[in-house]
Coordinates of N, CA, C and O in Angstrom, one line a residue:
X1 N -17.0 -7.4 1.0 CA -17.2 -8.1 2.3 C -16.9 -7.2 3.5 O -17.4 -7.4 4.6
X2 N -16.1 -6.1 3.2 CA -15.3 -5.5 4.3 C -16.6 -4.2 4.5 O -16.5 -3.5 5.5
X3 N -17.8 -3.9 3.7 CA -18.5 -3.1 3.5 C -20.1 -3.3 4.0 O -20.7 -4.1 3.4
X4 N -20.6 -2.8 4.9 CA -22.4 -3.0 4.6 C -23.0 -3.2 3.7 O -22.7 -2.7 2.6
X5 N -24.1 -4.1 3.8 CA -24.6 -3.9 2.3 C -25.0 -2.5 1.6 O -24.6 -2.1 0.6
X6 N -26.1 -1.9 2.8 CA -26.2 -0.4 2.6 C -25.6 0.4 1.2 O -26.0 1.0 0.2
X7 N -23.9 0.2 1.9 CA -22.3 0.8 1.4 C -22.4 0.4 0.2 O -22.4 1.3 -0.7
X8 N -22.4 -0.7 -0.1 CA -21.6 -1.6 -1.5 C -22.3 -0.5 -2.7 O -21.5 0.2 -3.2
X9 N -23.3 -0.4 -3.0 CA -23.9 0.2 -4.2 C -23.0 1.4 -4.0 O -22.0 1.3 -4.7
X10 N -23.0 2.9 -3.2 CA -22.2 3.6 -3.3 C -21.0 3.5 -3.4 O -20.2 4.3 -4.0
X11 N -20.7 2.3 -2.9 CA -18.9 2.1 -3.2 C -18.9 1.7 -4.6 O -18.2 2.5 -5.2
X12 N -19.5 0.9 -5.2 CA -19.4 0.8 -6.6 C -18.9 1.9 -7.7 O -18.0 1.9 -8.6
X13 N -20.2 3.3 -7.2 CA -20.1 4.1 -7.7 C -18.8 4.8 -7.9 O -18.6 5.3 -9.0
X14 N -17.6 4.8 -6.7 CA -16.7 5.4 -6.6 C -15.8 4.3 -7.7 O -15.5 4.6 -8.9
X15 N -15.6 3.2 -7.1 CA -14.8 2.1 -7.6 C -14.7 2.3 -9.6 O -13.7 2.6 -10.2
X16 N -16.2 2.1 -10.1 CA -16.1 2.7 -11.5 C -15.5 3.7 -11.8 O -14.8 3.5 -12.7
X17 N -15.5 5.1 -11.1 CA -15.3 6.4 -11.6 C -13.9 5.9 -11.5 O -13.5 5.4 -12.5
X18 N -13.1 5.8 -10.5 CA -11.5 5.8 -10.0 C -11.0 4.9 -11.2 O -10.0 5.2 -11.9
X19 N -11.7 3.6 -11.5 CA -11.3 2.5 -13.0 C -11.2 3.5 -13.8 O -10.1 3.5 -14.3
X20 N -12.2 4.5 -14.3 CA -12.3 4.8 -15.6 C -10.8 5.9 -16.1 O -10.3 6.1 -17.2
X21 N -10.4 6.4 -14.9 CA -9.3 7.2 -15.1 C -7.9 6.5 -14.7 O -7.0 7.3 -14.3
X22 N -7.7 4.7 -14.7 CA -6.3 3.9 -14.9 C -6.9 3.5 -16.2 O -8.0 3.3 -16.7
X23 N -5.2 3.5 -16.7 CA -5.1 2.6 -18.0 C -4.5 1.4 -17.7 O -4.2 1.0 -16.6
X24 N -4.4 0.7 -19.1 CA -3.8 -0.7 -19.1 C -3.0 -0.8 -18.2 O -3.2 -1.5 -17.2
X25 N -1.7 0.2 -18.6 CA -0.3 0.3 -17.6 C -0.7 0.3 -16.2 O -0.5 -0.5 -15.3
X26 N -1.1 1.4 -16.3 CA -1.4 1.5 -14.2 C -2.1 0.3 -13.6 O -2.0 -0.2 -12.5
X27 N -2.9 -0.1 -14.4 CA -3.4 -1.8 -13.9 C -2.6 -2.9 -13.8 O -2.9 -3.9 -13.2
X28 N -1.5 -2.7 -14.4 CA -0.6 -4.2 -15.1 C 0.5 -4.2 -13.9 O 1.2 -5.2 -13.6
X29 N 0.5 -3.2 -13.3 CA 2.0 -3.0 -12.8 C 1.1 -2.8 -11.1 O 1.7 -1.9 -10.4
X30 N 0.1 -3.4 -10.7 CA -0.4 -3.4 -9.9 C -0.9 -5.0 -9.3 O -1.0 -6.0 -10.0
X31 N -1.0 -5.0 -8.3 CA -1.8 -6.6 -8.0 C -3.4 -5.6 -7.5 O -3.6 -4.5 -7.1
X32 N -4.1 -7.0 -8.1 CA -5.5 -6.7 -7.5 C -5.8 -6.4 -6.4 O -6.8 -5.6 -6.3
X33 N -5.1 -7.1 -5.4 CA -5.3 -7.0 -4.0 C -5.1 -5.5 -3.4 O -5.8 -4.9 -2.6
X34 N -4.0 -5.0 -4.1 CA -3.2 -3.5 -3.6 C -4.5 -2.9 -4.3 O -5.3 -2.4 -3.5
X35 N -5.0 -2.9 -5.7 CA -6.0 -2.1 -6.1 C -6.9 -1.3 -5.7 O -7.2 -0.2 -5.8
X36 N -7.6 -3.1 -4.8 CA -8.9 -3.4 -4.0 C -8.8 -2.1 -2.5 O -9.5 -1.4 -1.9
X37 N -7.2 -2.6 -2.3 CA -7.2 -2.1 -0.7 C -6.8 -0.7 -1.0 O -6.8 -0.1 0.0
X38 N -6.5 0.2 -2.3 CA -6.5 1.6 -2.0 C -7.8 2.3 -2.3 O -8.1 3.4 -1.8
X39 N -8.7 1.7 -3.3 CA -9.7 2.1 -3.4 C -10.6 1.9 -2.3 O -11.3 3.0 -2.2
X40 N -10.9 0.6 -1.1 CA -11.9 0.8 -0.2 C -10.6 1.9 0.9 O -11.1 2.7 1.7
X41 N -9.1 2.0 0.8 CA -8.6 2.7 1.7 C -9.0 4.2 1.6 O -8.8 4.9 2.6
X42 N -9.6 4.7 0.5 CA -9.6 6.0 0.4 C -11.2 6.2 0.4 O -11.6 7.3 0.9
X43 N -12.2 5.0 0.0 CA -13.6 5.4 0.3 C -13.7 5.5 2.0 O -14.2 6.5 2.6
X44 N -13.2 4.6 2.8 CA -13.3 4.8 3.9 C -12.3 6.4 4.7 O -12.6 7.1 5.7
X45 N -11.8 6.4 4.3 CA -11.3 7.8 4.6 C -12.3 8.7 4.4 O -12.7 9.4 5.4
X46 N -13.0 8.9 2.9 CA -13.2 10.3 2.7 C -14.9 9.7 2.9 O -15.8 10.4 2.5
X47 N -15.3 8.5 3.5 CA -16.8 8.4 3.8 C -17.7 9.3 4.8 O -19.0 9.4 4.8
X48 N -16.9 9.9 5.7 CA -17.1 11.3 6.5 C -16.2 11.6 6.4 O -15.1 11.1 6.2
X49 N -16.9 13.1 6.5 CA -16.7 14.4 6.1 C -17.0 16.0 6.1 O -17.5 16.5 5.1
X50 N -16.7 16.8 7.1 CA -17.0 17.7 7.9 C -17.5 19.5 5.9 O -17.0 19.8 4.8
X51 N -18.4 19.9 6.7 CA -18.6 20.5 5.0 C -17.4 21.4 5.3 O -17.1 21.9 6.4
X52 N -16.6 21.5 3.7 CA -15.7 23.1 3.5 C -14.6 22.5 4.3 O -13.7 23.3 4.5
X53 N -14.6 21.7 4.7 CA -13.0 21.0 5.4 C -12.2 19.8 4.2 O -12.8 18.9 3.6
X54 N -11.1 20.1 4.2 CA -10.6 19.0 3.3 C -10.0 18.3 4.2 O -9.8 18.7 5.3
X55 N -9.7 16.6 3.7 CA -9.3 15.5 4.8 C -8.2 15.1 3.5 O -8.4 15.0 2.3
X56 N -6.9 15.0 4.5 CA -5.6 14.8 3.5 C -4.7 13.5 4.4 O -3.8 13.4 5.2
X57 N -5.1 13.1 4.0 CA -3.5 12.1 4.5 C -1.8 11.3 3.9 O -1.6 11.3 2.7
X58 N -1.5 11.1 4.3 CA -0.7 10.0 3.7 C 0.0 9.1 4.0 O 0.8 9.3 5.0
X59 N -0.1 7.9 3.4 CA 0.3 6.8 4.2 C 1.3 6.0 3.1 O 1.3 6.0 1.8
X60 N 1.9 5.2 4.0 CA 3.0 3.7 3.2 C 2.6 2.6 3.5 O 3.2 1.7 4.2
X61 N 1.3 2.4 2.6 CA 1.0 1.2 3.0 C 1.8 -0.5 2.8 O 2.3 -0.9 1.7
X62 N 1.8 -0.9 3.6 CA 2.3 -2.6 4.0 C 1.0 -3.2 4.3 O 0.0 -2.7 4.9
X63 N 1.4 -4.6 3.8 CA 0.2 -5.7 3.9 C -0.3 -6.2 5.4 O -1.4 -6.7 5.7
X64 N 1.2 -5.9 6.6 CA 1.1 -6.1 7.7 C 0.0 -4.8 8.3 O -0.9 -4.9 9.2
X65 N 0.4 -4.0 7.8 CA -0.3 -2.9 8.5 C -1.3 -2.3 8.3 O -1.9 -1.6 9.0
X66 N -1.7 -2.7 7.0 CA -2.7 -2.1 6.0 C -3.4 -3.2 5.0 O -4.2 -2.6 4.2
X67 N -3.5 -4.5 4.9 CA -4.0 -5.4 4.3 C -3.7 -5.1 2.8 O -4.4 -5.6 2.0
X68 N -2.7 -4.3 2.5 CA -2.7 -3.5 0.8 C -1.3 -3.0 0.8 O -1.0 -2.2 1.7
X69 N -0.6 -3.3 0.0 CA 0.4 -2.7 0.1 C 1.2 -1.7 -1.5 O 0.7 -1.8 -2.7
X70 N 1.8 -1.1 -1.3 CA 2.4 -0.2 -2.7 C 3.9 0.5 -2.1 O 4.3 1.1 -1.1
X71 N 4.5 0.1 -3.4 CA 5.8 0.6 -3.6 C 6.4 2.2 -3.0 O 7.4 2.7 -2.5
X72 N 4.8 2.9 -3.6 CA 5.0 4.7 -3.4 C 4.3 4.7 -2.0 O 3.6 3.8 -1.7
X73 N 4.6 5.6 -1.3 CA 3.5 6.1 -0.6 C 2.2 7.0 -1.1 O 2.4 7.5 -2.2
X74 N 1.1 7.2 -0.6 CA 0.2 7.2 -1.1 C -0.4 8.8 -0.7 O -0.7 8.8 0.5
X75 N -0.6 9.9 -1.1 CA -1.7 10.7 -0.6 C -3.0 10.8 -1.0 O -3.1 11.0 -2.2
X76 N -4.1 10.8 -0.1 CA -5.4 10.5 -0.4 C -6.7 12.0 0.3 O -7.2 12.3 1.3
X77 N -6.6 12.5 -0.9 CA -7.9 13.9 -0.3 C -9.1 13.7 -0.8 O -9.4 13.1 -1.8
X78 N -9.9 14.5 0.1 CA -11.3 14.7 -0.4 C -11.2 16.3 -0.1 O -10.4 16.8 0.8
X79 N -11.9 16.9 -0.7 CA -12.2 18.4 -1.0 C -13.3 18.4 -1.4 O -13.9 17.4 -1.9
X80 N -13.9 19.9 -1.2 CA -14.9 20.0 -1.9 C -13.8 20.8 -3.3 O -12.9 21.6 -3.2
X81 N -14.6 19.9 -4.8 CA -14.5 20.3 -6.0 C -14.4 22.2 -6.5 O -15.4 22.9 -6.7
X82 N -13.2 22.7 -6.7 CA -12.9 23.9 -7.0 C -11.5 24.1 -7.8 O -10.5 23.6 -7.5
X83 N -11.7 25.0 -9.0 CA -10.4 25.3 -9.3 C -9.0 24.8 -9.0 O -8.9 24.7 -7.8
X84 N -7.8 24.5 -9.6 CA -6.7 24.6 -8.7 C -5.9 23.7 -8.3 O -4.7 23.6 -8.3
X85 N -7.0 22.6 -7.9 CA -6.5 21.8 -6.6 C -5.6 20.9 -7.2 O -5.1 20.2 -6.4
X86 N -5.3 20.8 -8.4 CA -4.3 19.4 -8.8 C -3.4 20.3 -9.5 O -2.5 19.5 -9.6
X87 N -3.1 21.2 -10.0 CA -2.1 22.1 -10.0 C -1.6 22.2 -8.9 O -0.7 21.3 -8.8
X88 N -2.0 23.2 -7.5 CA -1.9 23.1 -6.6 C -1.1 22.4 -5.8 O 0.1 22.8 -5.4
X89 N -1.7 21.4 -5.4 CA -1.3 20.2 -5.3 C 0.1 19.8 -5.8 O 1.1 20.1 -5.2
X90 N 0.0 19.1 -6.7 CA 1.2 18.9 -7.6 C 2.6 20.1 -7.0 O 3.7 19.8 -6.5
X91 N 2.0 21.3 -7.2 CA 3.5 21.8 -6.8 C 3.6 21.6 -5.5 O 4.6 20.9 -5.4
X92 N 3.1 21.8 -4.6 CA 3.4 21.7 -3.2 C 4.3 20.1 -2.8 O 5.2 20.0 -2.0
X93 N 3.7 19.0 -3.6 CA 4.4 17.6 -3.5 C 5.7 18.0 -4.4 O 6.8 17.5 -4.0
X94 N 5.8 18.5 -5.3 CA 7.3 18.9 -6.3 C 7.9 19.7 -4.9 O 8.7 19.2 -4.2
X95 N 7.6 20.4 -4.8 CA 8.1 21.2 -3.6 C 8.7 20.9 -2.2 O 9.5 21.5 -1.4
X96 N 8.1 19.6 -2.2 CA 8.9 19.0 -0.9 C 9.8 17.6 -1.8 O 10.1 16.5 -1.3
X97 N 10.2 18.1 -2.9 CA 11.3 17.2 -3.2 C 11.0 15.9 -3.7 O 11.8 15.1 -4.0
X98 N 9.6 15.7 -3.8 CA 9.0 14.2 -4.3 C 8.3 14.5 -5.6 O 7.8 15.6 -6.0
X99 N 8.4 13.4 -6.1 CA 8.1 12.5 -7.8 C 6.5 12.2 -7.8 O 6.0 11.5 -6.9
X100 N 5.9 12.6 -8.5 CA 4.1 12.2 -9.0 C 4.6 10.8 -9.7 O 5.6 10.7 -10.5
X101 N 3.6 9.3 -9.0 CA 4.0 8.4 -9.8 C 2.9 8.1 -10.4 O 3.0 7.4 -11.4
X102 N 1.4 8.5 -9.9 CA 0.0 8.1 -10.4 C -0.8 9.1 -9.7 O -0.7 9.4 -8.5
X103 N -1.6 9.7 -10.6 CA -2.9 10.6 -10.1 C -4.1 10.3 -10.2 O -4.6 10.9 -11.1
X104 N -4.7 9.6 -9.6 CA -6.5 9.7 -10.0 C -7.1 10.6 -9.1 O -6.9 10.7 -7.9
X105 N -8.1 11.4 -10.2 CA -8.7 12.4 -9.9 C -10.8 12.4 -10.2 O -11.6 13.1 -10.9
X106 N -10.8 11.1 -9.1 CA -12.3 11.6 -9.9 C -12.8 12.6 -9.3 O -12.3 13.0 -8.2
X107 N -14.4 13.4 -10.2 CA -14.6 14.4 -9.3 C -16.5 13.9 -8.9 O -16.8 12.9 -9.6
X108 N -17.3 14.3 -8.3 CA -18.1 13.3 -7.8 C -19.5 14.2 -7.2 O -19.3 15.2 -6.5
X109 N -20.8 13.9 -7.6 CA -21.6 14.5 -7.2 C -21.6 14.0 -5.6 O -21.0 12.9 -5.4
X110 N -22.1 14.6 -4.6 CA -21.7 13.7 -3.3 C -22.6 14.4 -2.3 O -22.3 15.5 -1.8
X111 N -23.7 13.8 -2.0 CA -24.9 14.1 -0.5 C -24.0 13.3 0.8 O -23.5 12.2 0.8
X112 N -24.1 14.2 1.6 CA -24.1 13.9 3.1 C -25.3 14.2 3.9 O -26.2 14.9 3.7
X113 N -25.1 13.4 4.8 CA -26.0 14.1 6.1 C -25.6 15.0 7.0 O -24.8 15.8 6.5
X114 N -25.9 15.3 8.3 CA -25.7 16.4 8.9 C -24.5 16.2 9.5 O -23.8 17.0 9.9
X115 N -24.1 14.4 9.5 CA -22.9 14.1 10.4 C -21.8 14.1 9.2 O -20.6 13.8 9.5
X116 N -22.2 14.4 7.9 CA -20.8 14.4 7.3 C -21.0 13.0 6.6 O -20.2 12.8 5.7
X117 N -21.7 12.3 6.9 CA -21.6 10.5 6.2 C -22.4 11.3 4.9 O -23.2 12.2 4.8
X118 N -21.7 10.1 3.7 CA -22.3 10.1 2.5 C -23.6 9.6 2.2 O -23.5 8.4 2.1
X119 N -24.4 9.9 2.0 CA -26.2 9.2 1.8 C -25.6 9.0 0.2 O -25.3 7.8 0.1
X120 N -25.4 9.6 -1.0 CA -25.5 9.6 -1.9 C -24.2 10.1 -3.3 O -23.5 11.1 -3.4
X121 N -24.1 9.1 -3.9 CA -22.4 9.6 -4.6 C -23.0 8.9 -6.2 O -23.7 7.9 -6.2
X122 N -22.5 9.6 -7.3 CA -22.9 9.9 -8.3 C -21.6 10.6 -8.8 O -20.9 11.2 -8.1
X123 N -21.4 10.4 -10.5 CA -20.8 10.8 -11.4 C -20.8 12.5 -11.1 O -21.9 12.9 -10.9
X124 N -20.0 13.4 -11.1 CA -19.7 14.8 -11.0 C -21.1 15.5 -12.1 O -21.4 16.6 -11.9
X125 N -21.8 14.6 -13.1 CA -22.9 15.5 -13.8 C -23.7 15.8 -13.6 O -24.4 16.6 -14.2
X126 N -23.9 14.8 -12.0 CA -25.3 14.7 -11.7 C -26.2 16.2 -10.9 O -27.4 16.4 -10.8
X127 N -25.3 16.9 -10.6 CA -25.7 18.1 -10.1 C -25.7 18.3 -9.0 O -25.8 19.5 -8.8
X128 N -25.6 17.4 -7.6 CA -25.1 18.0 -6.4 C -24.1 18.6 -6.0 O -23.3 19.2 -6.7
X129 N -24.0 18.5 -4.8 CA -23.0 19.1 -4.5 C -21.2 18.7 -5.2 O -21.0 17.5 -5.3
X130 N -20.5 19.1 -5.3 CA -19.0 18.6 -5.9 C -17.8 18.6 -5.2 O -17.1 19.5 -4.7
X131 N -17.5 16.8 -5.3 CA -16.2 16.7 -4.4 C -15.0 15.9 -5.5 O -15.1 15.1 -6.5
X132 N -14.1 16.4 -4.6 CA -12.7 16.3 -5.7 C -12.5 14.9 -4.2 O -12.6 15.0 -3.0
X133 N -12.0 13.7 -5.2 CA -11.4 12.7 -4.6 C -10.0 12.6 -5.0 O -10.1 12.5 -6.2
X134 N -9.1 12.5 -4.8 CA -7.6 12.8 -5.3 C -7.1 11.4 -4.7 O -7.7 11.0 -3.6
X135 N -6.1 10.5 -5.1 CA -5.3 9.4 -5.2 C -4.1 9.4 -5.6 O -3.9 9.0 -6.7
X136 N -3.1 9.9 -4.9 CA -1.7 10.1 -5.4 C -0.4 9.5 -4.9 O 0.1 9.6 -3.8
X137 N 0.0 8.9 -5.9 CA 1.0 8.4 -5.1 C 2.5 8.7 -5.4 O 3.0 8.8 -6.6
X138 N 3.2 8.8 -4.4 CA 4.4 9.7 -4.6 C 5.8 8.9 -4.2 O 5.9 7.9 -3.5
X139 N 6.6 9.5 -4.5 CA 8.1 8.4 -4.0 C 8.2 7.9 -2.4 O 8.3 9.0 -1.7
X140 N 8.2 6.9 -1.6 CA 7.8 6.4 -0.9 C 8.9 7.1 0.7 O 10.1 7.2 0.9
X141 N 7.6 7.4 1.6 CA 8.1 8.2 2.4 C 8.1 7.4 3.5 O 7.1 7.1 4.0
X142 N 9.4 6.8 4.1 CA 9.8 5.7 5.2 C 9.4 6.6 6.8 O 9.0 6.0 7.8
X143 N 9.7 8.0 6.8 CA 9.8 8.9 8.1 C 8.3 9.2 8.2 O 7.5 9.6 7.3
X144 N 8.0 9.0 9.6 CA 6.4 9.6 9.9 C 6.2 11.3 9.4 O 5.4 11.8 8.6
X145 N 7.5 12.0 10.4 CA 7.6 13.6 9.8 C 7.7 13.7 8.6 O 7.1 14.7 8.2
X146 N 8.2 13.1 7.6 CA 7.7 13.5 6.1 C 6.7 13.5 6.2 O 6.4 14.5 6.8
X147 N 5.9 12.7 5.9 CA 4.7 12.0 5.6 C 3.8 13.1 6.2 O 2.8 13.2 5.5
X148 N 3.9 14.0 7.5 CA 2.9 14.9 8.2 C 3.6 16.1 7.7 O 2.7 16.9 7.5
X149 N 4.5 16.6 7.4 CA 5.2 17.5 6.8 C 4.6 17.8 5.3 O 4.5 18.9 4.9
X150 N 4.4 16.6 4.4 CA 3.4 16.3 3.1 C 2.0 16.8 3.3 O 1.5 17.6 2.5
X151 N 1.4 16.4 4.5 CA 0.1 16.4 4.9 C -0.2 18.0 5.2 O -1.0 18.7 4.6
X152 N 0.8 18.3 6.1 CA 0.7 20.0 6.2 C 0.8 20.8 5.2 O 0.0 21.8 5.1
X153 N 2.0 20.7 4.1 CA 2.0 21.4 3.1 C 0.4 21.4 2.6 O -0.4 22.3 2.8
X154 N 0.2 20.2 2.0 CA -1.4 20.1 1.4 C -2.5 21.1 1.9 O -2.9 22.2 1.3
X155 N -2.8 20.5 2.9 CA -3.5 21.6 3.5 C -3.9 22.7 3.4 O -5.0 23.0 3.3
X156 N -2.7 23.4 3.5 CA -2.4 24.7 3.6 C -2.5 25.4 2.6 O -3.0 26.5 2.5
X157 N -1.9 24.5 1.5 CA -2.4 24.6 -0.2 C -4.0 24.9 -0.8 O -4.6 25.8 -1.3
X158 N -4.3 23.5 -0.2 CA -5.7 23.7 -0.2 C -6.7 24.8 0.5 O -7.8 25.2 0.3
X159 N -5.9 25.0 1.4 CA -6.5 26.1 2.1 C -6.4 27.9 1.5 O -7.1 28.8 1.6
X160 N -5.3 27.6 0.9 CA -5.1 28.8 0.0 C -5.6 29.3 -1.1 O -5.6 30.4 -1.6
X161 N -6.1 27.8 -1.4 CA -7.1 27.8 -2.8 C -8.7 27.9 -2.9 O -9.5 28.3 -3.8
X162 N -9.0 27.2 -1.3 CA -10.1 27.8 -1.0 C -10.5 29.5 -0.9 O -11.5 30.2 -1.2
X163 N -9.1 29.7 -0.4 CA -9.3 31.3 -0.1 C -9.1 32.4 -1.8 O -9.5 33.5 -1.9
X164 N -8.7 31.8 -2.4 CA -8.3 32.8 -3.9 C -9.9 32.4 -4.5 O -10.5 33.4 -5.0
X165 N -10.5 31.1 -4.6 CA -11.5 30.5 -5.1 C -12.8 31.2 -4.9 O -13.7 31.4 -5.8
X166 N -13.0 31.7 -3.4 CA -13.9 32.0 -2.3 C -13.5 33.9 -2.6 O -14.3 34.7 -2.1
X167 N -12.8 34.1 -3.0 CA -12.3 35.9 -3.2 C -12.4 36.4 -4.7 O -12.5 37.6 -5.0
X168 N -12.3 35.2 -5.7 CA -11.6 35.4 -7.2 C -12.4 37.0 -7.3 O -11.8 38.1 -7.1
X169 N -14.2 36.9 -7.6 CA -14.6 37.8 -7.5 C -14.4 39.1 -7.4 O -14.7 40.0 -8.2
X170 N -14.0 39.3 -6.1 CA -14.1 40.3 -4.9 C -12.8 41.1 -5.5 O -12.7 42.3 -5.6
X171 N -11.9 40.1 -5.9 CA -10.4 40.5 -6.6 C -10.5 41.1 -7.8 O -10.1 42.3 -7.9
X172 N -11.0 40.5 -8.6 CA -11.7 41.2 -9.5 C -12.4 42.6 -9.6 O -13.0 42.9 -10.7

């Protein structure tokens, strides 16, 4: 309801992929509602999208503030698909002193247009282009500056990995 019609079919697409990597557990210990609201929370995040730029956030969501709420706080990326990034990743959140409580990691064939909006999203086999969607959620961060302090490390991570990814070669 919260989507265009346009939307819905591509949202589907994501909605399946992100299911196929929870199990029983991570479903059981969830309400539907929180499910619903991090899955359309993270399609609408990463639905534009600048090329070779990653978009990272993280948020604590409450039902007042966010229609969805969760225990952890949540970090939510899109990348384009390369080496690394959930190693990566992972240490830089170990590194600022926080706990991995759930990772979904689909990875996703993914068409844009010129403005960055998604025309087209498909299973990672399909052959386009490749974006890493990441869903993480981590021990729950009450301080805004954590939470952008999280965001920065990321980043920077990612950006680091673009750079070794984009060199391995040359290094070589």
């Amino acid at each position: 309801q919260r989507l265009p019609a346009d939307r819905q079919a591509l949202f589907e697409v994501f909605v399946r992929e992100c299911f196929g990597q929870l199990d029983a557990d991570d479903l059981a210990e969830r309400r539907d509602e929180d499910i619903a609201g991090w899955l359309l929370s993270h399609w609408q995040f990463g639905a534009q999208r600048a090329p070779d730029t990653p978009k990272v956030r993280v948020l604590s969501p409450a039902i007042a503030d966010d229609g969805w709420s969760s225990r952890h706080s949540v970090v939510e990326i899109v990348n384009d698909d390369m080496p690394f990034l959930v190693d990566s990743t992972a240490i830089e959140i170990h590194a600022q002193g926080l706990t991995t409580h759930l990772l979904v990691h689909p990875v996703f064939s993914v068409e844009r247009d010129a403005d960055g909006a998604i025309t087209a999203i498909a299973p990672a086999s399909s052959g386009r282009r490749r974006e890493s969607w990441m869903h993480i959620e981590v021990d729950r961060l009450v301080d805004a500056e954590q939470r952008h302090a999280l965001v920065r490390g990321i980043e920077k991570v990612l950006g680091d990995v673009r750079a070794v990814v984009g060199d391995w070669k040359t290094m070589v």
